[in-house]
GROMACS .gro file of C-alpha atoms in nm:
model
  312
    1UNK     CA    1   0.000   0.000   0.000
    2UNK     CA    2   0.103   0.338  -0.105
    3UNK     CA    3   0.080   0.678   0.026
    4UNK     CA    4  -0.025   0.948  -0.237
    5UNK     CA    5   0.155   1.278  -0.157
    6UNK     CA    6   0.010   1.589  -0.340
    7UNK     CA    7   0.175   1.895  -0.308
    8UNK     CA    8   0.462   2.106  -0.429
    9UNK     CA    9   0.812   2.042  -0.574
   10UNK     CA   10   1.026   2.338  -0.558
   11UNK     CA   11   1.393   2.475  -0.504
   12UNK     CA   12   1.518   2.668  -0.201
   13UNK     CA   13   1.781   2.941  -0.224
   14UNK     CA   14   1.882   3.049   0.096
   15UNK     CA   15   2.101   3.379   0.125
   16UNK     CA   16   2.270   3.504   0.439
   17UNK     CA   17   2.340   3.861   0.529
   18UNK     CA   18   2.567   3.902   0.756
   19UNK     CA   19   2.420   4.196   0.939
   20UNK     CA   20   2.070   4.345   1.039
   21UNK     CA   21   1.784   4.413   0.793
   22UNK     CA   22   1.718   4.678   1.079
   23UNK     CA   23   2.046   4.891   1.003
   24UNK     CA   24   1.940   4.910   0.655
   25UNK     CA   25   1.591   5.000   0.617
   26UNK     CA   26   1.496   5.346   0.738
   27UNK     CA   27   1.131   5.346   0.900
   28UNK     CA   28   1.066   5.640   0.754
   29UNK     CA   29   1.169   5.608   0.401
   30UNK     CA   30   0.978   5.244   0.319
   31UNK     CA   31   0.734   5.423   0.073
   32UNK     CA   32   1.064   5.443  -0.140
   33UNK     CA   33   1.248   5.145  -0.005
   34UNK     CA   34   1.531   5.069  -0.218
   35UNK     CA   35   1.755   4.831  -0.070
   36UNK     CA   36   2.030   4.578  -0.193
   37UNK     CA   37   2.221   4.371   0.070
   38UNK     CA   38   2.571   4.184   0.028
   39UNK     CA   39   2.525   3.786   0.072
   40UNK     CA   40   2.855   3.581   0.058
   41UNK     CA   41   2.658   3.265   0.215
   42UNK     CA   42   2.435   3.094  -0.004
   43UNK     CA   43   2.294   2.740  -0.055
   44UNK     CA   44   2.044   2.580  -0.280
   45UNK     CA   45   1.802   2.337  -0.164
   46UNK     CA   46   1.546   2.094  -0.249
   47UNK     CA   47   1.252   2.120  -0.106
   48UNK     CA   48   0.834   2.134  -0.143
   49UNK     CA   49   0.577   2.025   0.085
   50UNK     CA   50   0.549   1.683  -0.157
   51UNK     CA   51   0.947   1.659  -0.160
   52UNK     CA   52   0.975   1.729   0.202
   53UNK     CA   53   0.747   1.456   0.312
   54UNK     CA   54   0.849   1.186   0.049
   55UNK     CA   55   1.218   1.195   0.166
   56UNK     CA   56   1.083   1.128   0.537
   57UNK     CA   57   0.855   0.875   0.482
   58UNK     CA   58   1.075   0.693   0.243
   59UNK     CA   59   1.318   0.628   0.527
   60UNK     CA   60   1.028   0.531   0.717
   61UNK     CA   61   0.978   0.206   0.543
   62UNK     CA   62   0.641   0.356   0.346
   63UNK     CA   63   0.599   0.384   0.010
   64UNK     CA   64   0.549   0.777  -0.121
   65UNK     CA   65   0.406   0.868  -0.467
   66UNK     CA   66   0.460   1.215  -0.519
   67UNK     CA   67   0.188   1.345  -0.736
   68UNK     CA   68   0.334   1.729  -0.871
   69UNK     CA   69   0.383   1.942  -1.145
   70UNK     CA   70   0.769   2.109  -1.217
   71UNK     CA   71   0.957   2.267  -1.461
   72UNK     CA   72   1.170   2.191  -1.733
   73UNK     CA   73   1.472   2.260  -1.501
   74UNK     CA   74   1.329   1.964  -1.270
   75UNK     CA   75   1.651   1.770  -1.366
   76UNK     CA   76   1.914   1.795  -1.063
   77UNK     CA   77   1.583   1.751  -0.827
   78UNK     CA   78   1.468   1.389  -1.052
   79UNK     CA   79   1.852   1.279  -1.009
   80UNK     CA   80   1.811   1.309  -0.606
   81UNK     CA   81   1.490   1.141  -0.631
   82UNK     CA   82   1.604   0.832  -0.845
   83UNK     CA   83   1.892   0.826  -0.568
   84UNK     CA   84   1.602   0.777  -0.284
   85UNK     CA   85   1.457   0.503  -0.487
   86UNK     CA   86   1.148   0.798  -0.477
   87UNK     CA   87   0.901   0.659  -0.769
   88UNK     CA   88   0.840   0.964  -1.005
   89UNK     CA   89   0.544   0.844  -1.184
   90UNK     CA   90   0.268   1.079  -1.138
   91UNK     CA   91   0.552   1.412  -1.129
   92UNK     CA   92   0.435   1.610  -1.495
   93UNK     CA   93   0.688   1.838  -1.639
   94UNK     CA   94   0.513   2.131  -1.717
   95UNK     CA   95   0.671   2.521  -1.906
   96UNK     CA   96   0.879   2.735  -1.763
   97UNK     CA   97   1.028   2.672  -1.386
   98UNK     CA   98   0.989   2.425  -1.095
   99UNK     CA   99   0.853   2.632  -0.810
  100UNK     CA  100   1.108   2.876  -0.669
  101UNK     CA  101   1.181   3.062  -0.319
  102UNK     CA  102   1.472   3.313  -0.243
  103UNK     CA  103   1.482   3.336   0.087
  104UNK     CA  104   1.797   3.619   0.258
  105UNK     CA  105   1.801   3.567   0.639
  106UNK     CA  106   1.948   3.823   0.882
  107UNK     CA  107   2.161   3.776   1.191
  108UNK     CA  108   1.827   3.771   1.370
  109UNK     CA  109   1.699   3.517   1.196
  110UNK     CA  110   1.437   3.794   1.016
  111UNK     CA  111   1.356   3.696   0.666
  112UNK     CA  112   1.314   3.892   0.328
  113UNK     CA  113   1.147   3.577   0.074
  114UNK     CA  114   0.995   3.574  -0.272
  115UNK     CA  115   0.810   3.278  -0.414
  116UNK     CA  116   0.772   3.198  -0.743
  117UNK     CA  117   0.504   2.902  -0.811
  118UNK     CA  118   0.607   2.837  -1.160
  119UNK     CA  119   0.468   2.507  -1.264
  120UNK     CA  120   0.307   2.446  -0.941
  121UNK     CA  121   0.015   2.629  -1.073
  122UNK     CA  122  -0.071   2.386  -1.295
  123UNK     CA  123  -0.096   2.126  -1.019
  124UNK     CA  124  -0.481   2.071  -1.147
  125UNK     CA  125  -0.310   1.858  -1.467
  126UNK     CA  126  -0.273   1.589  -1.247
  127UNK     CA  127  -0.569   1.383  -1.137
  128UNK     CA  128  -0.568   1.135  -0.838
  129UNK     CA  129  -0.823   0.919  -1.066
  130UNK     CA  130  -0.473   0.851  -1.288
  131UNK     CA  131  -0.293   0.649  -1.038
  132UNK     CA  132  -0.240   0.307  -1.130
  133UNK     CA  133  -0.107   0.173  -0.746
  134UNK     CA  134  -0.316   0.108  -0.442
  135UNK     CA  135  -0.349   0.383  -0.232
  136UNK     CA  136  -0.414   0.356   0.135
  137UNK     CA  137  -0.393   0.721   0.237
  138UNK     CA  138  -0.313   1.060   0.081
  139UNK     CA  139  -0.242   1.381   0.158
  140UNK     CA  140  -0.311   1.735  -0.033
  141UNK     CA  141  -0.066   1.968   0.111
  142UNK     CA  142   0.003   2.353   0.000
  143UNK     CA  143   0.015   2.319  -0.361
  144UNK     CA  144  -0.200   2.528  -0.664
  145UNK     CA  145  -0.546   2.643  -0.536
  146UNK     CA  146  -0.759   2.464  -0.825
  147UNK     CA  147  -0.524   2.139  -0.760
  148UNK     CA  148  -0.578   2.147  -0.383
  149UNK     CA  149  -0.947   2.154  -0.462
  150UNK     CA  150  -0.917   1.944  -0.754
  151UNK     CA  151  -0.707   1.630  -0.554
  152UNK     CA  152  -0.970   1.662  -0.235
  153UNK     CA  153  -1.244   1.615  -0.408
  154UNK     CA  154  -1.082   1.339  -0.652
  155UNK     CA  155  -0.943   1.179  -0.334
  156UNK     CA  156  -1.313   1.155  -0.183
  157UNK     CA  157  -1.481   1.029  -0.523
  158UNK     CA  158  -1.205   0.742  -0.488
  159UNK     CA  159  -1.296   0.662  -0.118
  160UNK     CA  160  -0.944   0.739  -0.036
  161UNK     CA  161  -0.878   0.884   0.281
  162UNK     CA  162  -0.661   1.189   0.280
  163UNK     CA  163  -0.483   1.471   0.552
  164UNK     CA  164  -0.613   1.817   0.453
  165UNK     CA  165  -0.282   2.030   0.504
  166UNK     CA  166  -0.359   2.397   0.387
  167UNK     CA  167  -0.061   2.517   0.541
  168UNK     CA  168   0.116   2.829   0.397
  169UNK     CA  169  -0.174   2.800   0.136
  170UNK     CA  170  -0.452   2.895   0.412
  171UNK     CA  171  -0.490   3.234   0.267
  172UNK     CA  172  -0.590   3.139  -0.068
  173UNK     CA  173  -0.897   3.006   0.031
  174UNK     CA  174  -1.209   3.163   0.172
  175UNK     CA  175  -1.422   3.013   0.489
  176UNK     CA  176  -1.624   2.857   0.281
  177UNK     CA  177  -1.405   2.670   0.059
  178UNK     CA  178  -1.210   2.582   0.368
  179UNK     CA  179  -1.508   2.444   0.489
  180UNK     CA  180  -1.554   2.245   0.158
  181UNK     CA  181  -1.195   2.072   0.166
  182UNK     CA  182  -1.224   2.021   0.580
  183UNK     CA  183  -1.549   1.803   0.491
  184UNK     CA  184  -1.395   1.593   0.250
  185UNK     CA  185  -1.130   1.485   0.449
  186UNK     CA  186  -1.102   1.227   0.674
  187UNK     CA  187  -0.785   1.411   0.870
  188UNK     CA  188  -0.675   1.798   0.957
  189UNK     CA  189  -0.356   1.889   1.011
  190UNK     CA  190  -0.248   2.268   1.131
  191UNK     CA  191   0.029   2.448   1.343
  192UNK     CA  192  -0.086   2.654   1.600
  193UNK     CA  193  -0.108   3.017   1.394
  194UNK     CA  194  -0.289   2.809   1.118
  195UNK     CA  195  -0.533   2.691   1.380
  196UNK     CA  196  -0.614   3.030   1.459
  197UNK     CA  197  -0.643   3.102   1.149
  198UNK     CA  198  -0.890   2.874   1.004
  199UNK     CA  199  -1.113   2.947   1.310
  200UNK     CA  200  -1.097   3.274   1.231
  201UNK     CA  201  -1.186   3.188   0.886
  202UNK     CA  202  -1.465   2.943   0.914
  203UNK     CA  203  -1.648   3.112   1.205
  204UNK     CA  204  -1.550   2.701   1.406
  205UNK     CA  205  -1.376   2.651   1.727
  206UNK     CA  206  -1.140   2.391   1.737
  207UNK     CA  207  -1.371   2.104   1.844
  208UNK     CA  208  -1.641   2.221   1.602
  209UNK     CA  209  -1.354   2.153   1.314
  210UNK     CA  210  -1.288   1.779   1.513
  211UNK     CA  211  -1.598   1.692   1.463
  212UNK     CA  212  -1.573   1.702   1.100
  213UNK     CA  213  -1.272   1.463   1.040
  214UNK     CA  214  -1.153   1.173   1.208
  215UNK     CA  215  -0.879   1.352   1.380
  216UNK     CA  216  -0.744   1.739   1.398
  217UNK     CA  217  -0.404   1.727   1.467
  218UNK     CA  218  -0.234   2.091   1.576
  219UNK     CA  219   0.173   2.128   1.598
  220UNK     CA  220   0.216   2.347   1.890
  221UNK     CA  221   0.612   2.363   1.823
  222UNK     CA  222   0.876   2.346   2.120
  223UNK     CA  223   0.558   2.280   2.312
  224UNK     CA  224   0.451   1.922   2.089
  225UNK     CA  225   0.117   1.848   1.970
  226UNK     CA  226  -0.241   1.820   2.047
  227UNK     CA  227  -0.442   1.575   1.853
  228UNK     CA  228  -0.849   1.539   1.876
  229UNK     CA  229  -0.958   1.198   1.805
  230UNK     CA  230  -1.275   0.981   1.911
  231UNK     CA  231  -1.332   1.238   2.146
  232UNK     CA  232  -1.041   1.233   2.312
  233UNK     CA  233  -0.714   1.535   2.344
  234UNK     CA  234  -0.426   1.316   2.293
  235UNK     CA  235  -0.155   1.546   2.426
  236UNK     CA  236   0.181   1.468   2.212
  237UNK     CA  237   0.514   1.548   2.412
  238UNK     CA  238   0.798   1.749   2.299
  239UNK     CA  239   1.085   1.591   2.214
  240UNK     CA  240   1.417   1.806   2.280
  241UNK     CA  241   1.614   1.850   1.986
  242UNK     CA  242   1.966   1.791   1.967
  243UNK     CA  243   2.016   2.166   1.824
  244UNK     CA  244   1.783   2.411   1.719
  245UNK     CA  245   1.909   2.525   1.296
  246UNK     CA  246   1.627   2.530   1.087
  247UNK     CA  247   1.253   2.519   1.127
  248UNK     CA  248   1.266   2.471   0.701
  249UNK     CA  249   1.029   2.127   0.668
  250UNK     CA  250   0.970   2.024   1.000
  251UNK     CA  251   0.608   2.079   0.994
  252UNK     CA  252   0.650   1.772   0.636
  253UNK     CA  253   0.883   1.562   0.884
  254UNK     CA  254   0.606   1.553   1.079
  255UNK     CA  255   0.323   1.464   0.882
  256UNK     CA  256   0.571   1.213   0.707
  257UNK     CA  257   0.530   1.013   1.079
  258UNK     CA  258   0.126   1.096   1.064
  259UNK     CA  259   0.150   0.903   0.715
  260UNK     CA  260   0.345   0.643   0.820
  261UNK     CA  261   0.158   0.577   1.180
  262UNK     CA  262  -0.159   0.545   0.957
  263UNK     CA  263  -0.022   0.314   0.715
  264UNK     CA  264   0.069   0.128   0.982
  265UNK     CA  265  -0.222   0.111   1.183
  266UNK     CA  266  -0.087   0.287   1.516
  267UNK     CA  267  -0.318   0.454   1.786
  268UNK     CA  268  -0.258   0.789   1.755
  269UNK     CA  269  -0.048   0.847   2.085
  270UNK     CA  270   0.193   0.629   1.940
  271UNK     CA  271   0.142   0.805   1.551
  272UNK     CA  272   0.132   1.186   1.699
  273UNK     CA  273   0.483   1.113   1.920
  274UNK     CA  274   0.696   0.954   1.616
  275UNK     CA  275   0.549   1.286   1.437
  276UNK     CA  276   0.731   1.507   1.713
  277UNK     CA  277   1.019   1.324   1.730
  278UNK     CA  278   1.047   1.348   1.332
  279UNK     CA  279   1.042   1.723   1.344
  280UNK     CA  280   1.255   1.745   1.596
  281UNK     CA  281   1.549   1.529   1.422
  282UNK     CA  282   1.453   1.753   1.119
  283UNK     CA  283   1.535   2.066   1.297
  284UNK     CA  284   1.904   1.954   1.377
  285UNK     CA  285   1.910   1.954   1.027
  286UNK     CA  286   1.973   2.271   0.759
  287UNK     CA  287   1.721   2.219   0.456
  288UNK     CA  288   1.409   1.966   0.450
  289UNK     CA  289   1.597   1.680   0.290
  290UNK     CA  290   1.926   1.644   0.464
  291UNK     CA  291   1.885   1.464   0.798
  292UNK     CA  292   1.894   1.080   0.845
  293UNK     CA  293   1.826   0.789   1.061
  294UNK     CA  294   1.844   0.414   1.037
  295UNK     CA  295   1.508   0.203   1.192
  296UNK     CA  296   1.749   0.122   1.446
  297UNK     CA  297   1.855   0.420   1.523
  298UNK     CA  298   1.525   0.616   1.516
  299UNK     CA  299   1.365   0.312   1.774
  300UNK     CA  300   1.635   0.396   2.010
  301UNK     CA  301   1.570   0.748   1.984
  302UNK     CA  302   1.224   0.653   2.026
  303UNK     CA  303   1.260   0.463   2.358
  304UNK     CA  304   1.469   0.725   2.479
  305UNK     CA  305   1.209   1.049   2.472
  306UNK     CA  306   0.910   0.846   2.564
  307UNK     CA  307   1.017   0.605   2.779
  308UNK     CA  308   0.862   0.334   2.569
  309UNK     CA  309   0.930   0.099   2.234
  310UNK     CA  310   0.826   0.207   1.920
  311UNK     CA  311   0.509  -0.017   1.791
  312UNK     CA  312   0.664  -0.265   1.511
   0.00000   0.00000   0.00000
């Protein structure tokens, strides 16, 4: 059984200034801001929700299908997938560029980005009805409005449960709409300021949404995770990480262990803690696709935070 990740494929450039945005940008001048800033650091990475969550729950044991549309410059990106043994079957090549964001970080951490969707606007090309494999579960995370619509509502004419992940994509949508995707779902999946959010949004509390799916699952950062299930608040520990570097993809780590723990057919104590302990070996980690664990290695880790063995 495979897991059908929708969502976006894109490339990361991250620039470092060496300095303070604040030194730079006078207050009183931003109706004619003007500003160009020196960068010596600079690295490339490959990221996407889709890519992001793929490389996790490939080391995971699970089997991801990322189902995208990129650009004609897709090429170092499908080398580094054929390298993870990733399948690439349902990935369309589409005009113009893979999805693109420049991102130029200050010495406070501050960020100056620009995002350019490219061929991730044509994410509606692709149609969950195409699939050939058997899919247990899938997810539609921040991808191309009309193919975030287009894959939630495909997913429920299948009878394939799927994780509704609006994430940076929230603001695209009305209340309504929001409303429309929640439905279809059979799982939610938000950090906290989404939360807020999409209550705001859809006029719900938090328990009204939980009623709707089969579980709501909130990332609450440093502080873990709170997932609503059967009626119950399964409160998910925190799990310390072993430095703090980059929050990039932690929020895909994580749903890459929701994925898995459903595959699998874990409780969801048991699913929601590999989940924090996922982002929180992915934020020891610079980029969404550069940490790494063995099974070994990530059961020990396991028994270590909780105090318990990892369900086989």
């Amino acid at each position: 059984m495979s897991a059908l990740i929708c969502g976006s494929l894109a490339y990361d450039t991250i620039m470092v200034f060496p300095d303070h945005f604040k030194k730079h940008i006078l207050p009183e001048q931003i109706h004619i801001l003007s500003v160009s800033f020196l960068v010596p650091e600079m690295r490339r990475e490959l990221g996407g929700c889709a890519g992001n969550i793929a490389y996790t729950l490939k080391m995971l044991g699970s089997e991801p299908l990322i189902m995208a549309t990129v650009g004609q410059d897709f090429g170092m990106y499908a080398t580094w997938l054929e390298q993870l043994q990733i399948r690439q079957d349902y990935i369309s090549e589409q005009e113009g560029f893979t999805g693109q964001c420049f991102i130029t970080t200050d010495l406070d951490d501050n960020q100056i980005a620009a995002f350019h969707p490219g061929a991730m606007g044509m994410s509606h090309v692709n149609r969950v009805g195409d699939v050939s494999d058997q899919v247990k579960i899938g997810i539609v995370a921040p991808d191309g409005k009309q193919g975030m619509q287009d894959h939630a509502r495909q997913f429920a004419e299948a009878g394939i449960p799927f994780i509704f992940d609006p994430g940076q994509g929230m603001p695209m949508f009305s209340g309504d709409e929001l409303l429309e995707l929640i439905n279809l779902a059979s799982y939610l999946t938000l950090n906290d300021y989404e939360a807020e959010m999409i209550c705001k949004a859809t006029g719900l509390t938090l328990e009204q949404l939980a009623s709707k799916v089969d579980a709501l699952i909130v990332t609450l950062g440093a502080e873990g995770a709170t997932i609503y299930a059967d009626g119950i608040c399964h409160e998910i520990p925190p799990v310390k990480a072993a430095a703090v570097l980059d929050p990039t993809g932690c929020g895909d780590a994580f749903r890459a262990g929701l994925l898995h723990g459903i595959l699998q057919g874990w409780d969801w104590p048991s699913t929601g803690r590999l989940a924090s302990l996922l982002g929180s070996i992915k934020i020891a980690h610079r980029g969404g696709q550069n940490h790494k664990f063995t099974q070994g290695s990530l059961a020990e880790q396991y028994r270590a935070a909780f105090g318990m063995d990892m369900p086989n």
